[in-house]
Short mmCIF file of C-alpha atoms in Angstrom, two decimals:
data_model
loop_
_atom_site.label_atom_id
_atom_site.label_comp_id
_atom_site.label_asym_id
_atom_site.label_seq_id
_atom_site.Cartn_x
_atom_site.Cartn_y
_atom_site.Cartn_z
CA UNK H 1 -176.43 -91.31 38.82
CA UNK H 2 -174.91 -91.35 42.38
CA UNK H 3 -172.51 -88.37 43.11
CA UNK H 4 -169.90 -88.43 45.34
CA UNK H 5 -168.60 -85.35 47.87
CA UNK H 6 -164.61 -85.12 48.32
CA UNK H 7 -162.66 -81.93 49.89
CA UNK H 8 -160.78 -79.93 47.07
CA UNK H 9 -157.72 -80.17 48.92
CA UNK H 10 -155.62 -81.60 51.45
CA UNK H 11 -152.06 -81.27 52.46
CA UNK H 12 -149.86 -84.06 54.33
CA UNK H 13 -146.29 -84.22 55.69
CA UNK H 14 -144.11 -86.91 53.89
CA UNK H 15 -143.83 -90.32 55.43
CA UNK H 16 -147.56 -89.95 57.03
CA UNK H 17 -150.17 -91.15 56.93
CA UNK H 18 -152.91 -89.44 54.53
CA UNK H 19 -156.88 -89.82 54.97
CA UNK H 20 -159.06 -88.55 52.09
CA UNK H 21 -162.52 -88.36 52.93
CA UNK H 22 -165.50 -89.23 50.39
CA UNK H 23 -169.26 -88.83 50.77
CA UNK H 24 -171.58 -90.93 49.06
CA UNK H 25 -174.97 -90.55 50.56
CA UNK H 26 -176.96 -91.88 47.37
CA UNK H 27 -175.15 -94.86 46.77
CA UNK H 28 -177.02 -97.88 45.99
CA UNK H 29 -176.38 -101.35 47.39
CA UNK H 30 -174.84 -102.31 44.54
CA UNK H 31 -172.37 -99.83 43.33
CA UNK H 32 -168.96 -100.45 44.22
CA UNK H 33 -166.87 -97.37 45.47
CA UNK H 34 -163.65 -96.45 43.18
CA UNK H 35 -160.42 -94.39 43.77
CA UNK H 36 -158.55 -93.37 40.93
CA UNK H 37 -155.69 -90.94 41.18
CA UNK H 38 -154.19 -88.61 38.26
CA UNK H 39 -150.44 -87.58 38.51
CA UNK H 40 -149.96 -84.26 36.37
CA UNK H 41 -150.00 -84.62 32.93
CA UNK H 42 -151.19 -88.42 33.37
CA UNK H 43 -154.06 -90.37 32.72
CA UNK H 44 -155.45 -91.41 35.98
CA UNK H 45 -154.65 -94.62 37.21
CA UNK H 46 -156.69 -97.10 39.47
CA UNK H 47 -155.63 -97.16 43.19
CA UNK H 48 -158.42 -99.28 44.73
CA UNK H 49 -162.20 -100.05 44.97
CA UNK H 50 -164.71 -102.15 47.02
CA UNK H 51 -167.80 -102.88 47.89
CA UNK H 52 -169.13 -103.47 51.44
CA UNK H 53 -165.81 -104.87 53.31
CA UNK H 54 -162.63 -102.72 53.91
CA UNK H 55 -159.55 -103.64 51.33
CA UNK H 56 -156.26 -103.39 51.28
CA UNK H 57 -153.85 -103.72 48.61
CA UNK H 58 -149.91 -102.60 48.17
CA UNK H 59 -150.86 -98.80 47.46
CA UNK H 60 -153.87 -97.75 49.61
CA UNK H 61 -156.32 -98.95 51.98
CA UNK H 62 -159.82 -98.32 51.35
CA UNK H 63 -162.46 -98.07 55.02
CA UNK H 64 -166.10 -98.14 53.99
CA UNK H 65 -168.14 -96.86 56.41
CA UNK H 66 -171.06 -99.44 57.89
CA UNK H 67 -173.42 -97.91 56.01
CA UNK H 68 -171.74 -97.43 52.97
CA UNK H 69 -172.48 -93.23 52.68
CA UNK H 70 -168.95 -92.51 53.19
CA UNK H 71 -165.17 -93.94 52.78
CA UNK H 72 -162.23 -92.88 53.47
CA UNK H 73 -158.80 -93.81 51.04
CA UNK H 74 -156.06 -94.25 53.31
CA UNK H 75 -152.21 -94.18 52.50
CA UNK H 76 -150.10 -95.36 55.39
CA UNK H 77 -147.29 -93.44 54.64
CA UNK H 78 -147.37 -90.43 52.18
CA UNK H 79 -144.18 -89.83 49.63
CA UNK H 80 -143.56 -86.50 47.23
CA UNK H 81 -144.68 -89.52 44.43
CA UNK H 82 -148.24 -89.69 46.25
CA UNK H 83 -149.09 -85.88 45.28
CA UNK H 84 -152.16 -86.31 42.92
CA UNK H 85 -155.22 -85.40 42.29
CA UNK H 86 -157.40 -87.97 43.99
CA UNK H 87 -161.09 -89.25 42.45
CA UNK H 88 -163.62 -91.24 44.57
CA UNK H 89 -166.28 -92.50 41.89
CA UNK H 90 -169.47 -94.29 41.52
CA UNK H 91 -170.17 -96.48 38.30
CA UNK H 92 -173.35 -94.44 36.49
CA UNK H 93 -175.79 -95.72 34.70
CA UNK H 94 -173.75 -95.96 31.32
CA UNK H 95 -171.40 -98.58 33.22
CA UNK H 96 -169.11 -95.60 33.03
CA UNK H 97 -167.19 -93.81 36.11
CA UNK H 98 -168.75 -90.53 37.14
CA UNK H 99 -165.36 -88.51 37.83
CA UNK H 100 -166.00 -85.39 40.25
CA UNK H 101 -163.31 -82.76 40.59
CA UNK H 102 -161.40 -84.98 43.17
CA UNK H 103 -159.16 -84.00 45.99
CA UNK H 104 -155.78 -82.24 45.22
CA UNK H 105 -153.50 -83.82 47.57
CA UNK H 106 -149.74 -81.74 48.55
CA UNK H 107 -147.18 -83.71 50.42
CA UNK H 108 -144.53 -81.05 52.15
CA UNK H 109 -141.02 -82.68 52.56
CA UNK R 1 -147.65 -104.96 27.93
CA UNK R 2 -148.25 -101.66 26.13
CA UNK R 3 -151.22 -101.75 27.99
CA UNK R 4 -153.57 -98.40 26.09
CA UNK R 5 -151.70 -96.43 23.51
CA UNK R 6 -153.02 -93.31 22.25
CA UNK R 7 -152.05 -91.06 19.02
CA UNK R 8 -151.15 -88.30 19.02
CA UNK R 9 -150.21 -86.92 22.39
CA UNK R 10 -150.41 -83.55 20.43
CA UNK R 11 -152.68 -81.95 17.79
CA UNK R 12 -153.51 -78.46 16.87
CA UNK R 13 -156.44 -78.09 14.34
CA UNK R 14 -158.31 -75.09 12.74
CA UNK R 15 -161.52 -74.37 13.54
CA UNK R 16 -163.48 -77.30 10.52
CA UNK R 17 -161.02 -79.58 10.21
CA UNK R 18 -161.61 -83.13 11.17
CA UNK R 19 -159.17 -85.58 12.58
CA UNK R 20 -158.95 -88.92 14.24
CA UNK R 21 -157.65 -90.02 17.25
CA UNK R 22 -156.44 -93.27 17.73
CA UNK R 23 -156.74 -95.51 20.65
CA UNK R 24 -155.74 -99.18 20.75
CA UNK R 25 -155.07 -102.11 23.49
CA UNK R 26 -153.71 -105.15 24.00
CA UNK R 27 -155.23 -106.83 27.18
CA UNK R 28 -158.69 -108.03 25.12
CA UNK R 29 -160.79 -105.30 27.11
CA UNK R 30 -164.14 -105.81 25.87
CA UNK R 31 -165.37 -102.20 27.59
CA UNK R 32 -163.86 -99.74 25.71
CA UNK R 33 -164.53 -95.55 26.53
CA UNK R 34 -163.29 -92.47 25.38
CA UNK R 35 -163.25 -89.44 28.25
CA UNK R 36 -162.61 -85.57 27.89
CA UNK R 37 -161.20 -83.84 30.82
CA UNK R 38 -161.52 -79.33 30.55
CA UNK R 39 -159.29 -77.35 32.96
CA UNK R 40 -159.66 -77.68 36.50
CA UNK R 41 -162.61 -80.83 35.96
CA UNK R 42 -162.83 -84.20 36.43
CA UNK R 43 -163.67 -86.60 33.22
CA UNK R 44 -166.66 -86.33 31.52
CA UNK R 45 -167.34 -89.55 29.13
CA UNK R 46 -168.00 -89.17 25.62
CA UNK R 47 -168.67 -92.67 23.80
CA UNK R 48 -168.01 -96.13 24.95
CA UNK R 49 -168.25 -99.31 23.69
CA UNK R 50 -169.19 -102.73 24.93
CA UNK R 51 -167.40 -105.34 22.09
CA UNK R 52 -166.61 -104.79 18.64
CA UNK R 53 -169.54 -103.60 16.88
CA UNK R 54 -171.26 -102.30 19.90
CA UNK R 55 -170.98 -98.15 20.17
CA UNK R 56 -173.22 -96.45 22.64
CA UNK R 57 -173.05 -92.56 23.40
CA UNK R 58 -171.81 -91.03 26.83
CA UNK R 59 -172.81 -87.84 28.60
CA UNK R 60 -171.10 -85.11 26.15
CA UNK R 61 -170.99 -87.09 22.80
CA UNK R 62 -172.39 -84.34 20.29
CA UNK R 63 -169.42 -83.31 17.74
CA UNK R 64 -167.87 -87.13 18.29
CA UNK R 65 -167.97 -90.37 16.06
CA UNK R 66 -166.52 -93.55 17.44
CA UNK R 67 -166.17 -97.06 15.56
CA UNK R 68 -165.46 -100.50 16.86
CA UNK R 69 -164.16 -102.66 14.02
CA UNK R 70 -161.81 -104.91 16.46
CA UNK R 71 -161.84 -105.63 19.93
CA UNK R 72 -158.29 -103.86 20.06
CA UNK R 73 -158.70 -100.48 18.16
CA UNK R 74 -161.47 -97.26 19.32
CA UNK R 75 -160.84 -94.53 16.86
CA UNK R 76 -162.56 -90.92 17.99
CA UNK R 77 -163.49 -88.94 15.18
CA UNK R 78 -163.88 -85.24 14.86
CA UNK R 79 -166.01 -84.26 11.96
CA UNK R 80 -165.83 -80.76 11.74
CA UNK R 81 -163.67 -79.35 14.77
CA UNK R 82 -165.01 -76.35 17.27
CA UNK R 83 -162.63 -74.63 19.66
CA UNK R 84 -165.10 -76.02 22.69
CA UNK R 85 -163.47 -78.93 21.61
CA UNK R 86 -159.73 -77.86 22.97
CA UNK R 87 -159.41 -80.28 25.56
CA UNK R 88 -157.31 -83.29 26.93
CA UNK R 89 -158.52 -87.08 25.19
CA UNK R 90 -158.21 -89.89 27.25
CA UNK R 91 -158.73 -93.26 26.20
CA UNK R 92 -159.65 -96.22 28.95
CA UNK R 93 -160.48 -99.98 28.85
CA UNK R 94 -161.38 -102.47 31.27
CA UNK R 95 -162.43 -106.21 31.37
CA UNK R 96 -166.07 -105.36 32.86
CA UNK R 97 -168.27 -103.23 34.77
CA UNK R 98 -166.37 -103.60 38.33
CA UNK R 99 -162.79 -103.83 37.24
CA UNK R 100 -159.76 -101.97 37.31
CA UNK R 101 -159.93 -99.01 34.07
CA UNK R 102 -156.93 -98.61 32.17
CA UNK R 103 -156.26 -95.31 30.68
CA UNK R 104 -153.83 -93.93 27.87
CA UNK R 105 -151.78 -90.82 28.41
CA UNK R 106 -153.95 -88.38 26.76
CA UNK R 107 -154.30 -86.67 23.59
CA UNK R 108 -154.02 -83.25 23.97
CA UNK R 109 -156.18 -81.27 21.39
CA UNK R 110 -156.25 -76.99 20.87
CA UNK R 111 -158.90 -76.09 17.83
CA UNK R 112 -158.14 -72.68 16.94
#
């Protein structure tokens, strides 16, 4: 199965604009990239995924790199409510989502 | 939409006992899975299932039974519970292989 490399950690001020960096060197040209985010004590919760084109949608932006190693999740404008653990993941082989430790992401007031 | 709905949110057990936990939707998923997440980890996936009578074993599924009787319900059995076992449940469902997973709010499990 694919793995995926994220920081363990990032902070960001409120009200900017947050990029969380993901490696995925071993991807294969079929596996679309997901981001998933967990609020404490939550379940996660799906923020966005893609496959070869950058998305957008009303949470997040997601920026695939050209050759598809690396993407970056991108929230415009960061709020207290956006502090999460966030998880970039690669379907395995079980059609399940291989979930890494994510990054921990702080927004200061 | 109640969306995934998992029961209990809390359970302590003795080191033996067996329980079930419950896990039931309402969107017609067909892709069913069952996930444990330890302290400090990401999710590791235990059993999944494909459709209703289709059960298939994940990447940590010794200690675990799973059923699929309906398309709605994906009970997770405990036969005989082990403290490695204390750990946070979470239940998940999607419509296929590239959409959007829908998780419960955990089951939180201590075996003492």
């Amino acid at each position: 199965d694919a793995k995926t490399t994220q920081p363990n950690s990032m902070e960001s001020n409120e009200e900017e604009p947050v990029h969380l960096p993901c490696n995925h060197s071993t991807i294969s040209g079929t596996d679309y990239i997901h981001w998933y985010r967990q609020l404490p004590s939550q379940g996660p919760e799906y923020v966005i995924h893609g496959l070869t084109s950058n998305v957008n949608n009303r949470m997040a932006s997601l920026a695939i790199a050209e050759d598809r190693k690396s993407s970056t999740l991108i929230l415009h404008r960061a709020t207290l409510r956006d502090a999460a653990v966030y998880y970039c993941i690669l379907p395995g082989s079980q059609g399940n989502l291989i979930f890494g430790k994510g990054t921990k992401l702080s927004v200061k007031p | 939409n109640a969306g995934v709905t998992q029961t209990p949110k809390f359970q302590v057990l003795k080191t033996g006992q067996s329980m079930t936990l419950q896990c039931a939707q309402d969107m017609n998923h067909e892709y069913m899975s069952w996930y444990r997440q330890d302290p400090g980890m990401g999710l590791r996936l235990i059993h999944y299932s494909v459709g209703a009578g289709i059960t298939d074993q994940g990447e940590v599924p010794n200690g675990y039974n799973v059923s699929r009787s309906t398309t709605e319900d994906f009970p997770l059995r405990l036969l005989s519970a082990a403290p490695s076992q204390t750990s946070v449940y979470f239940c998940a469902s999607t419509i296929g292989d590239t959409g959007e997973l829908f998780f419960g709010e955990g089951s939180r499990l201590t075996v003492l």
